[in-house]
Amino acid sequence: MANISFLSGSIYSTAFFGITVYIFFVVIRYLIKFQRMRHFFDALPGYSTKQKHWIRGNLHLYVKNDSVDVNQITTLTRRFPKFYRVWFGPFTPVVSLVHPDSVKVLLKTAEPKPVGHGPTYRTLIPWLGEGLLIAGGSKWARSRRLLTPAFHFEILKGYQTINNQCVDILINILEKYADTGESFDLFQLISNCTLDIILQSAFSYKTNCQHDRLQHSYCKAITEVTKLASRRNRNPLMMFDIIYNMTSDGKLFKQNCDYIHSVADSVIDSRKKILDNGQKDVKKYLDFLDILLSAKDENGIGMSKTDIRAEVDTFMFEGHDTTTSAISWILYDLAKHPEYQKMCQNEVDKALENNPGFVKWDDLGKFEFLTQCIKEGMRLHSPVPLISRQSTKEFTLEGITFPPGTFFGINIYGLHHNSAVWTNPTKFDPDRFSKDNATKMDSFAFTPFSAGPRNCIGQHFAMNEEKTLITRILERFTLEPDPDHTVSPHMAAVMRSRNGIKCIAKRRKE
């Protein structure tokens, strides 16, 4: 019995010793690999090693007041005009690309969005699922093929009535401000209008969100999850699900996601039942959900309910705040430059003289100078300032070969403010996008909708919406910046202002 006990103890001791040795060598191998990686990335252009915090990396310099510091981006881009490295914490280097020559190397590929730990899109998965924004590989390729018909010009034509009807409501709200001369938060009013448009375009969901956004439970939930997701991404500690899910924010995020999903599921089930029963929909246009329900791949297989919901939620996410940001900043730029605003108004008056108060599909191509102003506004205040990729293979930039798994930041704001690419980049100058100048421009110098195979599938939808809203507002009003308000740019998921964008509307025509 004693021998058995001794033998048993000896086996356990040997096993414990073997496991300990194995763990020791795994740790040593990891440390050696990490040291090599650290030396490689430390040698790249960027903050010096003396500026690296042992926990935060370079975030204490790169992030100020809970958002990426635009001044840091412009300073680093001036020093390192092709790319630079930033440490996000002690273990994650991000290579920030800020020049067409470096940006195009990544954007010409379909390299996936990062969804692991680190500066990734993973925190959006509970809300958006594996929609087109987040999916990679064959799933992304299949979804892209299935969704492309949803943005065909013939489908987009049907949304033009929605755009105009929603702007009618916005115009009536602005009329009241014009009567009083009171300033208003342009960003908030535009946000309410674009939410109205996207809800109706996505799945014909009508609300009173422009008048009472936070009283409608679905609109309130959308607003809440957007705010919570942005707040989470600014706190490295909240990247760990086990911690975040125990916080009040984490519980509220899940609660709102569940509600958003339940509404989408209910609409999908109802619409599918109509289709299965062969009933006709009374709508005069096909919304995004209609297209998804009828989409089938080359094998005749359609999208699952979960996939459809993910794409509807992604369409909502990508098509709301981004267009809000673009329209708000463009109008603010025009308010600050009355000479350009007047040129746009003259163009609008001429285009709409036979049909005032409504922008038809055929009118959208008539606004040449306004389009220049829209593009310049999106350059100066990039609506989506940062996107990212994680490489699955080696990439060579400027003679340096980067290993698979490297985090690359496509720094759209840095690219659009790179003085090696743009003359006087902080100046609002619509002439940059005149026909003559546009033909000389590198196709990857201006990428507000990204570029390459993973570009924004809804960019024509967004441009049509932007043109319609801006045109209708300028047809009726002249905007001026509130002289008592200083706008404070804030780089979050989209370019915002910390304290709103306050303007004054003056009526042009009675």
Short mmCIF file of C-alpha atoms in Angstrom, two decimals:
data_model
loop_
_atom_site.label_atom_id
_atom_site.label_comp_id
_atom_site.label_asym_id
_atom_site.label_seq_id
_atom_site.Cartn_x
_atom_site.Cartn_y
_atom_site.Cartn_z
CA MET A 1 0.00 0.00 0.00
CA ALA A 2 2.88 2.31 0.87
CA ASN A 3 4.54 1.46 -2.47
CA ILE A 4 1.34 2.35 -4.33
CA SER A 5 1.12 5.64 -2.45
CA PHE A 6 4.77 6.40 -3.21
CA LEU A 7 4.31 5.51 -6.87
CA SER A 8 1.22 7.67 -7.11
CA GLY A 9 3.02 10.61 -5.50
CA SER A 10 5.97 10.13 -7.83
CA ILE A 11 3.70 10.22 -10.89
CA TYR A 12 1.98 13.40 -9.69
CA SER A 13 5.34 15.02 -8.96
CA THR A 14 6.69 14.09 -12.38
CA ALA A 15 3.54 15.35 -14.10
CA PHE A 16 3.62 18.61 -12.14
CA PHE A 17 7.30 19.07 -12.99
CA GLY A 18 6.62 18.38 -16.68
CA ILE A 19 3.72 20.85 -16.81
CA THR A 20 5.81 23.47 -15.00
CA VAL A 21 8.67 23.05 -17.45
CA TYR A 22 6.25 23.22 -20.39
CA ILE A 23 4.64 26.43 -19.10
CA PHE A 24 8.09 27.89 -18.42
CA PHE A 25 9.23 27.30 -22.00
CA VAL A 26 5.92 28.60 -23.43
CA VAL A 27 6.33 31.80 -21.40
CA ILE A 28 9.99 32.14 -22.43
CA ARG A 29 9.09 31.61 -26.09
CA TYR A 30 6.32 34.23 -25.82
CA LEU A 31 8.65 36.74 -24.13
CA ILE A 32 11.31 36.24 -26.80
CA LYS A 33 8.69 36.67 -29.53
CA PHE A 34 7.27 39.75 -27.80
CA GLN A 35 10.73 41.30 -27.40
CA ARG A 36 11.44 40.83 -31.10
CA MET A 37 8.06 42.33 -31.97
CA ARG A 38 8.60 45.24 -29.57
CA HIS A 39 12.05 46.02 -31.01
CA PHE A 40 10.67 45.86 -34.56
CA PHE A 41 7.81 48.26 -33.90
CA ASP A 42 9.81 50.56 -31.60
CA ALA A 43 12.19 51.18 -34.50
CA LEU A 44 9.37 52.52 -36.70
CA PRO A 45 8.59 56.24 -37.14
CA GLY A 46 6.44 57.52 -34.30
CA TYR A 47 6.67 58.49 -30.65
CA SER A 48 10.11 57.85 -29.14
CA THR A 49 10.56 54.95 -26.70
CA LYS A 50 11.08 57.53 -23.92
CA GLN A 51 7.49 58.70 -24.49
CA LYS A 52 6.05 55.22 -23.95
CA HIS A 53 4.13 54.63 -20.71
CA TRP A 54 4.52 51.11 -19.30
CA ILE A 55 0.73 50.57 -19.11
CA ARG A 56 -0.87 53.05 -21.54
CA GLY A 57 1.78 52.94 -24.24
CA ASN A 58 1.35 56.23 -26.14
CA LEU A 59 -2.33 56.71 -25.32
CA HIS A 60 -1.55 59.32 -22.65
CA LEU A 61 -0.22 61.49 -25.51
CA TYR A 62 -2.45 60.41 -28.40
CA VAL A 63 -5.77 60.55 -26.56
CA LYS A 64 -6.92 63.69 -24.77
CA ASN A 65 -10.25 64.23 -23.00
CA ASP A 66 -11.57 60.80 -24.04
CA SER A 67 -10.90 61.17 -27.78
CA VAL A 68 -7.97 61.01 -30.19
CA ASP A 69 -6.29 64.41 -30.20
CA VAL A 70 -6.54 65.94 -33.70
CA ASN A 71 -3.53 68.14 -32.93
CA GLN A 72 -1.44 65.05 -32.23
CA ILE A 73 -2.51 63.56 -35.56
CA THR A 74 -1.53 66.67 -37.52
CA THR A 75 1.78 66.99 -35.63
CA LEU A 76 2.72 63.33 -36.20
CA THR A 77 1.60 63.47 -39.84
CA ARG A 78 3.78 66.52 -40.41
CA ARG A 79 6.80 64.69 -38.93
CA PHE A 80 6.05 61.31 -40.52
CA PRO A 81 4.11 61.95 -43.75
CA LYS A 82 3.80 58.29 -44.85
CA PHE A 83 2.95 56.42 -41.63
CA TYR A 84 3.72 56.35 -37.92
CA ARG A 85 3.43 53.91 -35.03
CA VAL A 86 1.36 54.38 -31.87
CA TRP A 87 1.34 51.95 -28.93
CA PHE A 88 -2.20 51.25 -27.73
CA GLY A 89 -1.30 49.96 -24.29
CA PRO A 90 1.84 47.91 -23.56
CA PHE A 91 1.28 45.11 -26.12
CA THR A 92 -0.52 46.54 -29.17
CA PRO A 93 1.28 48.69 -31.75
CA VAL A 94 -0.88 50.31 -34.43
CA VAL A 95 0.65 51.51 -37.69
CA SER A 96 -1.26 54.66 -38.70
CA LEU A 97 -1.28 55.23 -42.47
CA VAL A 98 -1.58 58.88 -43.55
CA HIS A 99 -0.46 59.07 -47.19
CA PRO A 100 -2.01 57.78 -50.46
CA ASP A 101 1.12 55.69 -51.13
CA SER A 102 0.74 53.77 -47.87
CA VAL A 103 -3.06 53.82 -47.61
CA LYS A 104 -3.56 52.24 -51.03
CA VAL A 105 -1.42 49.21 -50.15
CA LEU A 106 -4.03 48.13 -47.58
CA LEU A 107 -7.20 49.51 -49.15
CA LYS A 108 -6.60 47.71 -52.45
CA THR A 109 -7.05 44.44 -50.55
CA ALA A 110 -10.00 42.92 -48.68
CA GLU A 111 -8.01 42.49 -45.47
CA PRO A 112 -10.44 42.10 -42.55
CA LYS A 113 -11.41 44.46 -39.77
CA PRO A 114 -9.79 43.51 -36.46
CA VAL A 115 -12.24 41.76 -34.12
CA GLY A 116 -9.88 40.36 -31.46
CA HIS A 117 -8.61 42.16 -28.39
CA GLY A 118 -7.03 45.57 -28.83
CA PRO A 119 -8.29 48.56 -30.85
CA THR A 120 -10.97 46.56 -32.68
CA TYR A 121 -14.60 46.42 -33.81
CA ARG A 122 -15.30 43.52 -31.42
CA THR A 123 -17.29 45.66 -28.99
CA LEU A 124 -19.92 46.30 -31.68
CA ILE A 125 -20.63 42.60 -32.35
CA PRO A 126 -23.35 42.25 -29.66
CA TRP A 127 -25.27 44.97 -31.50
CA LEU A 128 -24.32 44.59 -35.17
CA GLY A 129 -23.48 40.90 -35.32
CA GLU A 130 -21.39 39.86 -38.33
CA GLY A 131 -22.80 42.42 -40.73
CA LEU A 132 -20.90 43.81 -43.68
CA LEU A 133 -18.92 46.25 -41.51
CA ILE A 134 -17.42 43.56 -39.28
CA ALA A 135 -17.47 40.31 -41.28
CA GLY A 136 -14.34 39.07 -43.02
CA GLY A 137 -13.27 36.42 -45.52
CA SER A 138 -15.86 34.39 -47.39
CA LYS A 139 -18.74 35.63 -45.21
CA TRP A 140 -17.94 39.24 -46.08
CA ALA A 141 -17.57 38.38 -49.78
CA ARG A 142 -20.96 36.61 -49.87
CA SER A 143 -22.70 39.43 -47.98
CA ARG A 144 -21.16 42.03 -50.29
CA ARG A 145 -22.48 40.19 -53.36
CA LEU A 146 -25.96 39.84 -51.85
CA LEU A 147 -26.18 43.46 -50.69
CA THR A 148 -24.87 45.17 -53.83
CA PRO A 149 -28.30 45.15 -55.59
CA ALA A 150 -29.77 47.06 -52.62
CA PHE A 151 -27.75 50.11 -53.69
CA HIS A 152 -28.50 50.00 -57.41
CA PHE A 153 -29.55 53.37 -58.82
CA GLU A 154 -33.06 52.11 -59.57
CA ILE A 155 -33.50 51.23 -55.87
CA LEU A 156 -31.96 54.50 -54.68
CA LYS A 157 -34.45 56.49 -56.75
CA GLY A 158 -37.24 55.26 -54.48
CA TYR A 159 -35.61 56.82 -51.42
CA GLN A 160 -35.70 60.33 -52.87
CA THR A 161 -39.31 60.85 -51.77
CA ILE A 162 -38.39 59.77 -48.23
CA ASN A 163 -35.47 62.21 -48.22
CA ASN A 164 -37.70 65.11 -49.21
CA GLN A 165 -40.55 64.24 -46.86
CA CYS A 166 -38.20 64.03 -43.88
CA VAL A 167 -36.55 67.32 -44.86
CA ASP A 168 -40.01 68.92 -44.98
CA ILE A 169 -40.29 68.26 -41.26
CA LEU A 170 -36.81 69.65 -40.64
CA ILE A 171 -37.61 72.80 -42.66
CA ASN A 172 -40.71 73.41 -40.53
CA ILE A 173 -38.62 73.11 -37.37
CA LEU A 174 -36.04 75.56 -38.76
CA GLU A 175 -38.83 78.00 -39.67
CA LYS A 176 -39.59 78.40 -35.97
CA TYR A 177 -35.96 79.23 -35.21
CA ALA A 178 -35.92 81.70 -38.12
CA ASP A 179 -38.97 83.41 -36.60
CA THR A 180 -37.28 83.91 -33.23
CA GLY A 181 -33.67 84.41 -34.38
CA GLU A 182 -32.65 81.90 -31.71
CA SER A 183 -29.59 79.75 -32.34
CA PHE A 184 -29.93 75.95 -32.48
CA ASP A 185 -27.72 72.87 -32.39
CA LEU A 186 -27.41 72.01 -36.06
CA PHE A 187 -25.87 68.60 -35.32
CA GLN A 188 -28.86 67.49 -33.22
CA LEU A 189 -31.49 68.61 -35.73
CA ILE A 190 -29.65 66.95 -38.61
CA SER A 191 -29.21 63.81 -36.52
CA ASN A 192 -32.95 63.60 -35.91
CA CYS A 193 -33.66 64.04 -39.62
CA THR A 194 -31.11 61.45 -40.80
CA LEU A 195 -32.44 58.99 -38.22
CA ASP A 196 -35.94 59.52 -39.62
CA ILE A 197 -34.62 58.88 -43.15
CA ILE A 198 -32.62 55.78 -42.26
CA LEU A 199 -35.48 54.20 -40.27
CA GLN A 200 -37.84 54.55 -43.22
CA SER A 201 -35.23 53.52 -45.80
CA ALA A 202 -34.08 50.50 -43.80
CA PHE A 203 -37.45 48.94 -43.00
CA SER A 204 -40.20 51.53 -43.51
CA TYR A 205 -40.32 52.30 -39.79
CA LYS A 206 -42.13 55.60 -39.22
CA THR A 207 -41.69 57.53 -35.97
CA ASN A 208 -42.01 61.04 -34.62
CA CYS A 209 -38.27 61.18 -33.92
CA GLN A 210 -37.71 64.67 -35.34
CA HIS A 211 -40.10 66.18 -32.82
CA ASP A 212 -39.65 63.88 -29.84
CA ARG A 213 -36.74 61.52 -30.41
CA LEU A 214 -36.16 60.35 -26.86
CA GLN A 215 -39.84 59.62 -26.25
CA HIS A 216 -39.79 56.86 -28.86
CA SER A 217 -38.34 53.70 -27.31
CA TYR A 218 -36.59 52.41 -30.46
CA CYS A 219 -35.01 55.79 -31.26
CA LYS A 220 -33.98 56.11 -27.62
CA ALA A 221 -32.36 52.66 -27.71
CA ILE A 222 -30.43 53.48 -30.91
CA THR A 223 -29.16 56.70 -29.34
CA GLU A 224 -28.21 54.90 -26.14
CA VAL A 225 -26.22 52.02 -27.71
CA THR A 226 -24.31 54.44 -29.95
CA LYS A 227 -23.34 56.52 -26.93
CA LEU A 228 -22.44 53.47 -24.80
CA ALA A 229 -20.32 51.87 -27.54
CA SER A 230 -18.37 55.09 -28.02
CA ARG A 231 -17.82 55.43 -24.26
CA ARG A 232 -16.63 51.84 -23.95
CA ASN A 233 -14.05 52.22 -26.69
CA ARG A 234 -12.42 55.08 -24.79
CA ASN A 235 -11.69 52.92 -21.73
CA PRO A 236 -9.10 50.11 -22.20
CA LEU A 237 -10.31 48.34 -19.05
CA MET A 238 -13.78 47.99 -20.58
CA MET A 239 -12.38 45.98 -23.50
CA PHE A 240 -12.67 42.88 -21.31
CA ASP A 241 -16.20 41.50 -21.65
CA ILE A 242 -16.16 39.90 -18.21
CA ILE A 243 -15.59 43.33 -16.65
CA TYR A 244 -17.81 45.37 -18.96
CA ASN A 245 -20.78 43.02 -18.67
CA MET A 246 -20.84 43.51 -14.89
CA THR A 247 -20.94 47.31 -15.12
CA SER A 248 -24.12 49.38 -15.31
CA ASP A 249 -23.09 50.47 -18.81
CA GLY A 250 -22.64 46.86 -19.88
CA LYS A 251 -26.05 45.83 -18.57
CA LEU A 252 -27.71 48.85 -20.19
CA PHE A 253 -25.95 48.12 -23.48
CA LYS A 254 -27.24 44.53 -23.50
CA GLN A 255 -30.73 45.65 -22.54
CA ASN A 256 -30.87 48.13 -25.42
CA CYS A 257 -29.33 45.69 -27.91
CA ASP A 258 -31.94 43.09 -26.97
CA TYR A 259 -34.72 45.61 -27.52
CA ILE A 260 -33.33 46.79 -30.88
CA HIS A 261 -33.03 43.18 -32.01
CA SER A 262 -36.58 42.39 -30.89
CA VAL A 263 -37.99 45.28 -32.93
CA ALA A 264 -35.99 44.25 -36.00
CA ASP A 265 -37.04 40.60 -35.57
CA SER A 266 -40.70 41.60 -35.32
CA VAL A 267 -40.53 43.69 -38.51
CA ILE A 268 -38.60 40.94 -40.35
CA ASP A 269 -41.14 38.27 -39.31
CA SER A 270 -44.06 40.46 -40.33
CA ARG A 271 -42.54 41.33 -43.72
CA LYS A 272 -41.56 37.72 -44.38
CA LYS A 273 -45.10 36.57 -43.64
CA ILE A 274 -46.43 39.03 -46.22
CA LEU A 275 -43.98 37.69 -48.82
CA ASP A 276 -44.69 34.03 -47.98
CA ASN A 277 -48.43 34.61 -48.32
CA GLY A 278 -47.98 36.28 -51.68
CA GLN A 279 -49.50 39.53 -50.44
CA LYS A 280 -48.57 42.87 -52.00
CA ASP A 281 -46.93 45.58 -49.97
CA VAL A 282 -48.66 48.95 -50.21
CA LYS A 283 -45.35 50.86 -50.30
CA LYS A 284 -44.32 52.57 -53.53
CA TYR A 285 -40.63 51.75 -53.02
CA LEU A 286 -38.47 48.79 -52.01
CA ASP A 287 -36.77 49.37 -48.68
CA PHE A 288 -33.49 47.78 -47.59
CA LEU A 289 -35.28 44.94 -45.80
CA ASP A 290 -37.28 44.05 -48.94
CA ILE A 291 -34.02 43.58 -50.86
CA LEU A 292 -32.46 41.45 -48.11
CA LEU A 293 -35.50 39.16 -47.87
CA SER A 294 -35.42 38.46 -51.59
CA ALA A 295 -31.61 38.18 -51.95
CA LYS A 296 -30.22 34.78 -52.94
CA ASP A 297 -26.69 33.65 -53.73
CA GLU A 298 -25.51 31.63 -56.74
CA ASN A 299 -26.80 28.44 -55.06
CA GLY A 300 -30.26 29.88 -54.54
CA ILE A 301 -29.71 30.22 -50.78
CA GLY A 302 -31.00 33.35 -49.10
CA MET A 303 -29.92 35.12 -45.94
CA SER A 304 -30.76 33.82 -42.48
CA LYS A 305 -32.92 35.89 -40.15
CA THR A 306 -29.86 36.60 -37.99
CA ASP A 307 -27.87 37.77 -41.03
CA ILE A 308 -30.72 39.99 -42.22
CA ARG A 309 -31.02 41.59 -38.79
CA ALA A 310 -27.25 42.15 -38.67
CA GLU A 311 -27.30 43.93 -42.03
CA VAL A 312 -30.29 46.10 -41.07
CA ASP A 313 -28.57 47.08 -37.81
CA THR A 314 -25.31 47.77 -39.67
CA PHE A 315 -27.15 49.91 -42.24
CA MET A 316 -28.67 51.87 -39.35
CA PHE A 317 -25.29 52.32 -37.63
CA GLU A 318 -23.28 53.28 -40.71
CA GLY A 319 -25.97 55.36 -42.36
CA HIS A 320 -27.03 57.57 -39.48
CA ASP A 321 -24.18 59.17 -37.54
CA THR A 322 -21.84 59.33 -40.53
CA THR A 323 -24.23 61.33 -42.72
CA THR A 324 -25.19 63.46 -39.71
CA SER A 325 -21.55 64.36 -39.20
CA ALA A 326 -20.93 65.09 -42.88
CA ILE A 327 -24.01 67.28 -43.38
CA SER A 328 -23.54 69.21 -40.13
CA TRP A 329 -19.91 70.10 -40.75
CA ILE A 330 -20.53 70.97 -44.41
CA LEU A 331 -23.33 73.37 -43.46
CA TYR A 332 -21.15 74.83 -40.70
CA ASP A 333 -18.33 75.41 -43.19
CA LEU A 334 -20.75 77.15 -45.57
CA ALA A 335 -22.09 79.26 -42.69
CA LYS A 336 -18.53 80.40 -41.99
CA HIS A 337 -17.91 81.16 -45.68
CA PRO A 338 -20.92 83.17 -46.90
CA GLU A 339 -19.36 83.70 -50.33
CA TYR A 340 -19.40 79.93 -50.97
CA GLN A 341 -22.85 79.58 -49.40
CA LYS A 342 -24.16 82.22 -51.81
CA MET A 343 -22.64 80.40 -54.80
CA CYS A 344 -24.35 77.20 -53.69
CA GLN A 345 -27.67 79.00 -53.24
CA ASN A 346 -27.47 80.47 -56.74
CA GLU A 347 -26.84 76.99 -58.12
CA VAL A 348 -29.74 75.55 -56.09
CA ASP A 349 -32.13 78.32 -57.17
CA LYS A 350 -31.36 77.67 -60.82
CA ALA A 351 -31.70 73.90 -60.53
CA LEU A 352 -35.01 74.03 -58.64
CA GLU A 353 -36.62 77.06 -60.29
CA ASN A 354 -39.31 74.96 -62.01
CA ASN A 355 -39.96 72.68 -59.02
CA PRO A 356 -39.07 74.46 -55.76
CA GLY A 357 -39.28 72.65 -52.44
CA PHE A 358 -38.48 69.19 -53.81
CA VAL A 359 -35.22 67.69 -55.05
CA LYS A 360 -36.00 65.14 -57.75
CA TRP A 361 -33.70 62.28 -58.69
CA ASP A 362 -32.75 64.05 -61.92
CA ASP A 363 -31.82 67.20 -59.98
CA LEU A 364 -29.04 65.48 -58.00
CA GLY A 365 -26.56 65.75 -60.86
CA LYS A 366 -27.07 69.50 -61.27
CA PHE A 367 -25.21 70.65 -58.18
CA GLU A 368 -21.62 70.82 -59.41
CA PHE A 369 -20.27 73.50 -57.06
CA LEU A 370 -22.29 72.22 -54.11
CA THR A 371 -20.72 68.78 -54.68
CA GLN A 372 -17.28 70.42 -54.53
CA CYS A 373 -18.25 71.98 -51.19
CA ILE A 374 -19.58 68.64 -49.92
CA LYS A 375 -16.32 66.89 -50.78
CA GLU A 376 -14.21 69.67 -49.27
CA GLY A 377 -16.31 69.55 -46.10
CA MET A 378 -15.78 65.79 -45.85
CA ARG A 379 -12.05 66.30 -46.34
CA LEU A 380 -11.74 69.04 -43.75
CA HIS A 381 -13.98 67.31 -41.17
CA SER A 382 -13.67 63.64 -42.12
CA PRO A 383 -16.99 62.09 -40.94
CA VAL A 384 -15.30 58.75 -40.20
CA PRO A 385 -11.83 59.85 -39.11
CA LEU A 386 -10.30 56.42 -38.43
CA ILE A 387 -10.83 52.88 -39.72
CA SER A 388 -8.64 49.84 -39.22
CA ARG A 389 -7.50 46.57 -40.72
CA GLN A 390 -5.56 43.60 -39.37
CA SER A 391 -3.27 41.93 -41.87
CA THR A 392 -3.46 38.21 -42.60
CA LYS A 393 -0.21 38.24 -44.58
CA GLU A 394 3.02 40.23 -44.91
CA PHE A 395 2.79 43.79 -46.21
CA THR A 396 5.68 45.96 -47.38
CA LEU A 397 5.49 49.73 -46.90
CA GLU A 398 8.36 52.07 -47.71
CA GLY A 399 10.76 49.10 -47.83
CA ILE A 400 9.64 47.76 -44.42
CA THR A 401 7.96 44.33 -44.29
CA PHE A 402 5.24 44.04 -41.65
CA PRO A 403 4.33 40.61 -40.25
CA PRO A 404 0.86 39.03 -40.44
CA GLY A 405 -1.39 40.15 -37.59
CA THR A 406 -0.25 43.77 -37.72
CA PHE A 407 -2.86 46.37 -36.78
CA PHE A 408 -3.07 49.06 -39.44
CA GLY A 409 -5.02 52.27 -38.84
CA ILE A 410 -6.28 53.96 -42.00
CA ASN A 411 -6.07 57.47 -40.56
CA ILE A 412 -8.50 59.27 -42.86
CA TYR A 413 -8.29 62.50 -40.88
CA GLY A 414 -4.47 62.42 -41.05
CA LEU A 415 -4.57 61.62 -44.77
CA HIS A 416 -6.96 64.52 -45.42
CA HIS A 417 -4.77 66.93 -43.40
CA ASN A 418 -1.39 65.78 -44.70
CA SER A 419 0.54 68.83 -45.91
CA ALA A 420 2.59 66.52 -48.16
CA VAL A 421 -0.66 65.77 -50.02
CA TRP A 422 -2.76 68.93 -49.65
CA THR A 423 -1.71 72.57 -49.92
CA ASN A 424 -2.80 74.53 -46.85
CA PRO A 425 -4.85 71.55 -45.54
CA THR A 426 -6.69 73.46 -42.80
CA LYS A 427 -8.27 75.88 -45.30
CA PHE A 428 -11.80 75.30 -46.64
CA ASP A 429 -11.23 75.45 -50.39
CA PRO A 430 -13.89 73.82 -52.63
CA ASP A 431 -11.77 74.53 -55.71
CA ARG A 432 -9.62 71.53 -54.75
CA PHE A 433 -12.41 69.40 -56.21
CA SER A 434 -13.02 71.32 -59.43
CA LYS A 435 -12.99 69.13 -62.54
CA ASP A 436 -9.47 70.21 -63.49
CA ASN A 437 -8.01 69.62 -60.05
CA ALA A 438 -9.90 66.39 -59.42
CA THR A 439 -8.39 64.72 -62.50
CA LYS A 440 -4.87 65.39 -61.14
CA MET A 441 -5.66 63.96 -57.70
CA ASP A 442 -4.41 60.58 -56.51
CA SER A 443 -7.50 58.36 -56.23
CA PHE A 444 -6.47 57.39 -52.68
CA ALA A 445 -5.85 60.96 -51.48
CA PHE A 446 -9.54 61.53 -50.70
CA THR A 447 -11.25 58.56 -49.05
CA PRO A 448 -14.23 59.67 -46.90
CA PHE A 449 -16.00 56.41 -47.87
CA SER A 450 -12.81 54.33 -47.71
CA ALA A 451 -11.73 52.81 -51.05
CA GLY A 452 -11.01 49.52 -52.74
CA PRO A 453 -13.07 46.31 -52.38
CA ARG A 454 -14.16 47.16 -48.80
CA ASN A 455 -15.29 50.70 -49.58
CA CYS A 456 -18.62 51.97 -48.26
CA ILE A 457 -21.34 50.12 -50.15
CA GLY A 458 -23.83 52.88 -49.33
CA GLN A 459 -21.82 55.89 -50.46
CA HIS A 460 -24.25 56.85 -53.26
CA PHE A 461 -27.16 56.59 -50.81
CA ALA A 462 -25.24 58.89 -48.45
CA MET A 463 -24.29 61.42 -51.13
CA ASN A 464 -27.89 61.63 -52.38
CA GLU A 465 -29.09 62.22 -48.82
CA GLU A 466 -26.42 64.86 -48.20
CA LYS A 467 -27.21 66.73 -51.41
CA THR A 468 -30.96 66.67 -50.72
CA LEU A 469 -30.75 67.93 -47.14
CA ILE A 470 -28.17 70.62 -47.84
CA THR A 471 -29.94 71.79 -51.01
CA ARG A 472 -33.35 72.07 -49.34
CA ILE A 473 -31.92 73.96 -46.35
CA LEU A 474 -29.94 76.40 -48.52
CA GLU A 475 -32.95 76.94 -50.78
CA ARG A 476 -34.96 78.24 -47.82
CA PHE A 477 -32.39 79.67 -45.38
CA THR A 478 -29.05 81.41 -45.05
CA LEU A 479 -27.06 79.98 -42.16
CA GLU A 480 -24.71 81.91 -39.90
CA PRO A 481 -22.53 80.56 -37.08
CA ASP A 482 -23.63 81.58 -33.58
CA PRO A 483 -21.09 84.32 -32.65
CA ASP A 484 -21.40 83.41 -28.95
CA HIS A 485 -20.56 79.74 -29.50
CA THR A 486 -17.13 78.18 -30.11
CA VAL A 487 -17.25 74.77 -31.77
CA SER A 488 -14.98 72.13 -30.20
CA PRO A 489 -14.22 69.22 -32.60
CA HIS A 490 -14.39 65.81 -30.96
CA MET A 491 -13.06 62.71 -32.72
CA ALA A 492 -15.23 59.75 -31.71
CA ALA A 493 -16.57 57.01 -34.01
CA VAL A 494 -17.55 59.97 -36.18
CA MET A 495 -16.35 63.56 -36.13
CA ARG A 496 -18.51 65.48 -33.67
CA SER A 497 -18.40 68.65 -31.62
CA ARG A 498 -18.22 68.36 -27.83
CA ASN A 499 -20.63 71.23 -27.37
CA GLY A 500 -22.73 71.00 -30.51
CA ILE A 501 -22.63 73.09 -33.70
CA LYS A 502 -24.78 76.15 -33.09
CA CYS A 503 -26.06 78.20 -35.99
CA ILE A 504 -28.66 80.87 -36.76
CA ALA A 505 -31.10 80.47 -39.67
CA LYS A 506 -32.32 83.49 -41.63
CA ARG A 507 -35.19 83.05 -44.05
CA ARG A 508 -34.34 83.80 -47.70
CA LYS A 509 -37.80 83.71 -49.30
CA GLU A 510 -41.29 84.38 -48.02
#
